[in-house]
CSV table of C-alpha atoms in Angstrom, one decimal:
chain,number,residue,atom,x,y,z
A,26,ASN,CA,8.8,21.5,-3.4
A,27,ALA,CA,9.6,18.2,-5.1
A,28,GLY,CA,9.0,16.1,-1.8
A,29,VAL,CA,9.3,12.3,-3.1
A,30,THR,CA,10.1,11.6,-6.6
A,31,GLN,CA,10.2,8.3,-8.2
A,32,THR,CA,11.9,7.2,-11.4
A,33,PRO,CA,10.9,5.7,-13.8
A,34,LYS,CA,7.0,6.4,-13.8
A,35,PHE,CA,6.5,3.6,-16.2
A,36,ARG,CA,8.4,0.4,-17.5
A,37,VAL,CA,8.0,-2.7,-19.3
A,38,LEU,CA,10.4,-5.5,-18.5
A,39,LYS,CA,10.6,-9.1,-19.9
A,40,THR,CA,10.7,-12.0,-17.5
A,41,GLY,CA,14.1,-12.6,-16.2
A,42,GLN,CA,15.4,-8.9,-16.7
A,43,SER,CA,16.5,-6.7,-14.0
A,44,MET,CA,16.0,-3.2,-12.9
A,45,THR,CA,16.5,-0.6,-10.4
A,46,LEU,CA,13.8,1.8,-9.1
A,47,LEU,CA,15.0,5.2,-7.6
A,48,CYS,CA,13.4,7.0,-5.0
A,49,ALA,CA,14.6,10.4,-4.0
A,50,GLN,CA,13.4,12.6,-1.2
A,51,ASP,CA,14.5,16.2,-0.2
A,52,MET,CA,12.9,16.7,3.0
A,53,ASN,CA,15.8,15.2,5.0
A,54,HIS,CA,13.5,12.5,6.4
A,55,GLU,CA,15.1,9.4,8.2
A,56,TYR,CA,12.6,6.6,7.4
A,57,MET,CA,12.1,5.5,3.9
A,58,TYR,CA,9.8,2.8,2.5
A,59,TRP,CA,9.0,0.8,-0.6
A,60,TYR,CA,5.3,-0.5,-1.1
A,61,ARG,CA,3.6,-2.6,-3.7
A,62,GLN,CA,-0.1,-1.9,-4.7
A,63,ASP,CA,-2.3,-4.3,-6.2
A,64,PRO,CA,-5.8,-4.5,-6.9
A,65,GLY,CA,-7.8,-5.9,-4.0
A,66,MET,CA,-4.5,-6.5,-1.9
A,67,GLY,CA,-4.0,-2.5,-0.7
A,68,LEU,CA,-0.5,-1.5,0.1
A,69,ARG,CA,2.0,-4.0,1.0
A,70,LEU,CA,5.4,-3.2,2.4
A,71,ILE,CA,8.4,-4.7,0.4
A,72,HIS,CA,11.4,-3.2,2.5
A,73,TYR,CA,12.2,-0.3,4.5
A,74,SER,CA,14.9,1.7,6.0
A,75,VAL,CA,15.3,3.8,9.4
A,76,GLY,CA,18.3,5.7,8.1
A,77,GLU,CA,21.4,5.9,6.0
A,78,GLY,CA,23.1,2.5,5.5
A,79,THR,CA,20.2,0.5,7.1
A,80,THR,CA,17.6,-1.7,5.6
A,81,ALA,CA,14.8,-4.2,6.7
A,82,LYS,CA,12.5,-6.6,5.3
A,83,GLY,CA,8.7,-5.9,5.2
A,84,GLU,CA,5.8,-8.2,4.3
A,85,VAL,CA,6.5,-9.1,0.8
A,86,PRO,CA,10.6,-9.0,0.3
A,87,ASP,CA,11.2,-11.8,-2.0
A,88,GLY,CA,12.6,-11.0,-5.2
A,89,TYR,CA,13.5,-7.6,-4.2
A,90,ASN,CA,16.6,-5.9,-2.9
A,91,VAL,CA,17.1,-2.4,-1.5
A,92,SER,CA,20.0,-0.1,-0.7
A,93,ARG,CA,20.3,3.2,1.1
A,94,LEU,CA,23.5,4.4,0.6
A,95,LYS,CA,22.6,8.1,1.1
A,96,LYS,CA,20.0,9.5,3.3
A,97,GLN,CA,17.9,11.1,0.4
A,98,ASN,CA,17.9,7.9,-1.8
A,99,PHE,CA,16.4,4.7,-1.5
A,100,LEU,CA,16.7,2.1,-4.3
A,101,LEU,CA,14.6,-1.0,-5.1
A,102,GLY,CA,16.0,-3.7,-7.1
A,103,LEU,CA,14.5,-6.4,-9.3
A,104,GLU,CA,17.3,-9.0,-9.9
A,105,SER,CA,15.1,-11.4,-12.2
A,106,ALA,CA,11.7,-9.9,-12.8
A,107,ALA,CA,8.6,-12.2,-12.8
A,108,PRO,CA,5.1,-11.7,-14.0
A,109,SER,CA,4.1,-11.6,-10.4
A,110,GLN,CA,6.0,-8.4,-9.9
A,111,THR,CA,3.8,-6.5,-12.2
A,112,SER,CA,2.4,-3.7,-10.0
A,113,VAL,CA,2.4,-0.2,-9.1
A,114,TYR,CA,5.3,0.5,-6.7
A,115,PHE,CA,5.2,3.3,-4.3
A,116,CYS,CA,8.0,5.1,-2.3
A,117,ALA,CA,7.3,6.8,0.9
A,118,SER,CA,9.4,8.8,3.5
A,119,SER,CA,8.8,10.0,7.1
A,120,THR,CA,10.3,12.0,9.9
A,121,GLY,CA,10.0,8.9,12.1
A,122,GLU,CA,7.7,7.0,14.4
A,123,GLY,CA,4.4,8.6,14.9
A,124,TYR,CA,4.5,10.6,11.8
A,125,GLY,CA,2.6,10.4,8.5
A,126,TYR,CA,4.2,9.2,5.4
A,127,THR,CA,5.0,11.4,2.1
A,128,PHE,CA,4.4,9.2,-1.1
A,129,GLY,CA,5.7,9.4,-4.5
A,130,SER,CA,3.6,9.3,-7.4
A,131,GLY,CA,4.4,5.5,-8.2
A,132,THR,CA,6.0,3.6,-10.8
A,133,ARG,CA,3.8,1.5,-13.0
A,134,LEU,CA,5.8,-2.0,-13.8
A,135,THR,CA,4.5,-4.3,-16.2
A,136,VAL,CA,6.5,-7.8,-16.5
A,137,VAL,CA,5.8,-9.8,-19.8
B,24,GLN,CA,-6.7,-11.7,10.4
B,25,LYS,CA,-5.2,-8.7,8.9
B,26,GLU,CA,-4.2,-5.9,11.6
B,27,VAL,CA,-6.5,-3.4,10.0
B,28,GLU,CA,-9.9,-4.0,8.2
B,29,GLN,CA,-11.3,-1.8,6.0
B,30,ASP,CA,-14.7,-2.5,3.5
B,31,PRO,CA,-13.3,-1.7,-0.1
B,32,GLY,CA,-16.7,-0.6,-1.3
B,33,PRO,CA,-17.3,0.6,-3.8
B,34,LEU,CA,-19.2,3.6,-2.3
B,35,SER,CA,-21.2,5.9,-4.6
B,36,VAL,CA,-23.2,8.7,-3.3
B,37,PRO,CA,-24.8,11.9,-4.7
B,38,GLU,CA,-23.3,15.3,-4.3
B,39,GLY,CA,-24.0,16.9,-0.9
B,40,ALA,CA,-24.3,13.5,0.9
B,41,ILE,CA,-22.5,12.6,4.1
B,42,VAL,CA,-20.2,10.0,3.6
B,43,SER,CA,-19.1,7.8,6.4
B,44,LEU,CA,-15.9,5.7,5.8
B,45,ASN,CA,-14.7,3.2,8.8
B,46,CYS,CA,-11.9,1.0,9.6
B,47,THR,CA,-11.5,-1.6,12.5
B,48,TYR,CA,-8.2,-2.8,14.0
B,49,SER,CA,-6.8,-5.4,16.4
B,50,ASN,CA,-3.8,-4.1,17.9
B,51,SER,CA,-4.2,-2.3,21.1
B,52,ALA,CA,-0.9,-0.7,20.8
B,53,PHE,CA,-1.9,1.6,17.9
B,54,GLN,CA,-1.7,5.3,19.0
B,55,TYR,CA,-1.6,7.2,15.8
B,56,PHE,CA,-4.3,7.3,13.1
B,57,MET,CA,-4.6,8.7,9.7
B,58,TRP,CA,-6.5,8.8,6.5
B,59,TYR,CA,-5.1,9.0,3.0
B,60,ARG,CA,-6.7,10.1,0.0
B,61,GLN,CA,-5.5,8.4,-3.3
B,62,TYR,CA,-6.7,9.9,-6.7
B,63,SER,CA,-6.8,7.4,-9.7
B,64,ARG,CA,-3.2,6.9,-10.8
B,65,LYS,CA,-1.8,9.1,-8.0
B,66,GLY,CA,0.3,8.5,-4.8
B,67,PRO,CA,-1.7,8.4,-1.4
B,68,GLU,CA,-1.7,11.9,0.4
B,69,LEU,CA,-2.3,12.4,4.0
B,70,LEU,CA,-5.8,13.8,4.6
B,71,MET,CA,-6.2,13.6,8.4
B,72,TYR,CA,-4.1,12.8,11.3
B,73,THR,CA,-5.2,12.1,15.0
B,74,TYR,CA,-3.5,10.9,17.9
B,75,SER,CA,-5.2,8.6,20.3
B,76,SER,CA,-9.1,9.0,20.9
B,77,GLY,CA,-11.2,11.9,20.2
B,78,ASN,CA,-12.2,13.9,17.1
B,79,LYS,CA,-10.4,16.1,14.6
B,80,GLU,CA,-12.1,18.4,12.3
B,81,ASP,CA,-10.8,19.9,9.3
B,82,GLY,CA,-13.4,21.9,7.1
B,83,ARG,CA,-15.7,19.3,5.4
B,84,PHE,CA,-13.8,16.4,7.0
B,85,THR,CA,-14.0,15.0,10.6
B,86,ALA,CA,-11.9,12.1,11.8
B,87,GLN,CA,-13.0,10.1,14.7
B,88,VAL,CA,-11.1,7.5,17.0
B,89,ASP,CA,-12.8,5.3,19.4
B,90,LYS,CA,-9.9,3.2,20.9
B,91,SER,CA,-12.3,1.1,23.2
B,92,SER,CA,-13.9,-0.3,20.3
B,93,LYS,CA,-10.8,-0.1,18.1
B,94,TYR,CA,-12.9,1.6,15.5
B,95,ILE,CA,-11.9,5.0,13.5
B,96,SER,CA,-14.1,6.8,11.2
B,97,LEU,CA,-13.7,9.6,8.5
B,98,PHE,CA,-17.0,11.6,7.6
B,99,ILE,CA,-17.1,14.1,4.8
B,100,ARG,CA,-20.0,16.6,4.8
B,101,ASP,CA,-21.4,18.0,1.7
B,102,SER,CA,-19.7,15.7,-0.5
B,103,GLN,CA,-18.3,16.9,-3.9
B,104,PRO,CA,-17.3,15.2,-6.8
B,105,SER,CA,-13.7,16.2,-6.3
B,106,ASP,CA,-13.9,13.8,-3.2
B,107,SER,CA,-14.0,10.9,-5.7
B,108,ALA,CA,-11.1,9.0,-4.7
B,109,THR,CA,-10.0,6.0,-2.9
B,110,TYR,CA,-9.6,6.5,1.0
B,111,LEU,CA,-7.1,4.5,3.0
B,112,CYS,CA,-7.0,4.4,6.8
B,113,ALA,CA,-3.6,4.1,8.5
B,114,MET,CA,-2.3,3.7,11.9
B,115,SER,CA,1.0,3.1,13.8
B,116,ALA,CA,2.4,2.4,17.2
B,117,VAL,CA,5.5,3.9,18.7
B,118,GLY,CA,7.8,3.0,21.4
B,119,ARG,CA,8.4,-0.5,23.0
B,120,GLY,CA,6.8,-3.2,20.8
B,121,SER,CA,6.4,-1.0,17.9
B,122,THR,CA,7.9,-1.8,14.4
B,123,LEU,CA,9.9,1.4,14.1
B,124,GLY,CA,6.9,3.4,13.3
B,125,ARG,CA,5.7,1.5,10.5
B,126,LEU,CA,2.1,2.5,9.3
B,127,TYR,CA,-0.5,-0.3,8.8
B,128,PHE,CA,-2.9,0.5,6.2
B,129,GLY,CA,-6.5,-0.7,5.2
B,130,ARG,CA,-7.1,-1.8,1.9
B,131,GLY,CA,-9.0,1.5,0.9
B,132,THR,CA,-12.5,2.1,0.1
B,133,GLN,CA,-13.4,3.4,-3.3
B,134,LEU,CA,-15.9,6.3,-3.2
B,135,THR,CA,-17.4,8.0,-6.1
B,136,VAL,CA,-19.7,11.2,-5.8
B,137,TRP,CA,-21.9,11.7,-8.6
B,138,PRO,CA,-23.3,15.2,-9.6
């Protein structure tokens, strides 16, 4: 029972480097989300998708891009990493409106 | 003002105590109310799910929703050290005027239950 799988689990980047975080779900969920979690700030929505081929901005989209080419995958890209993007990133998926989310175990990203 | 307000704590109680966790919200369109539990260095997991007003009980956990006061609560009876975690409330609206089922989260309350 995999649920939502995030890779990698840990990563250290230098300022200006790029990387892609991968989220994969095996529950056939339509909706997928990327959040970042910082101490004292709670969960903040970066981008989300309501179906294959669709994406939308959340609360804090600047510096991030996303793609949903396949229903089961949702990719989060950092084009030019900044220290302010040091955070724990969570992916989540859901069946749709009114349903709870299933979260992945997170990616701890440090930008130095 | 944030859509959902939650006291971050920390809250520290002895084993066996009754714990009360609360959130307030401002959007009267919210209809679905949830509580998530997040252990240290793990992802949040859905603990309780409630639709509209009323109570829901699951073992030692009881979720209450008072839509007239825009206030939700989670009660933990006979608390155990294994309940030590951060508890996040979350809520959403659906239908016209909703943001496509998006959940709005509180910042979380950190709970420690000591033996």
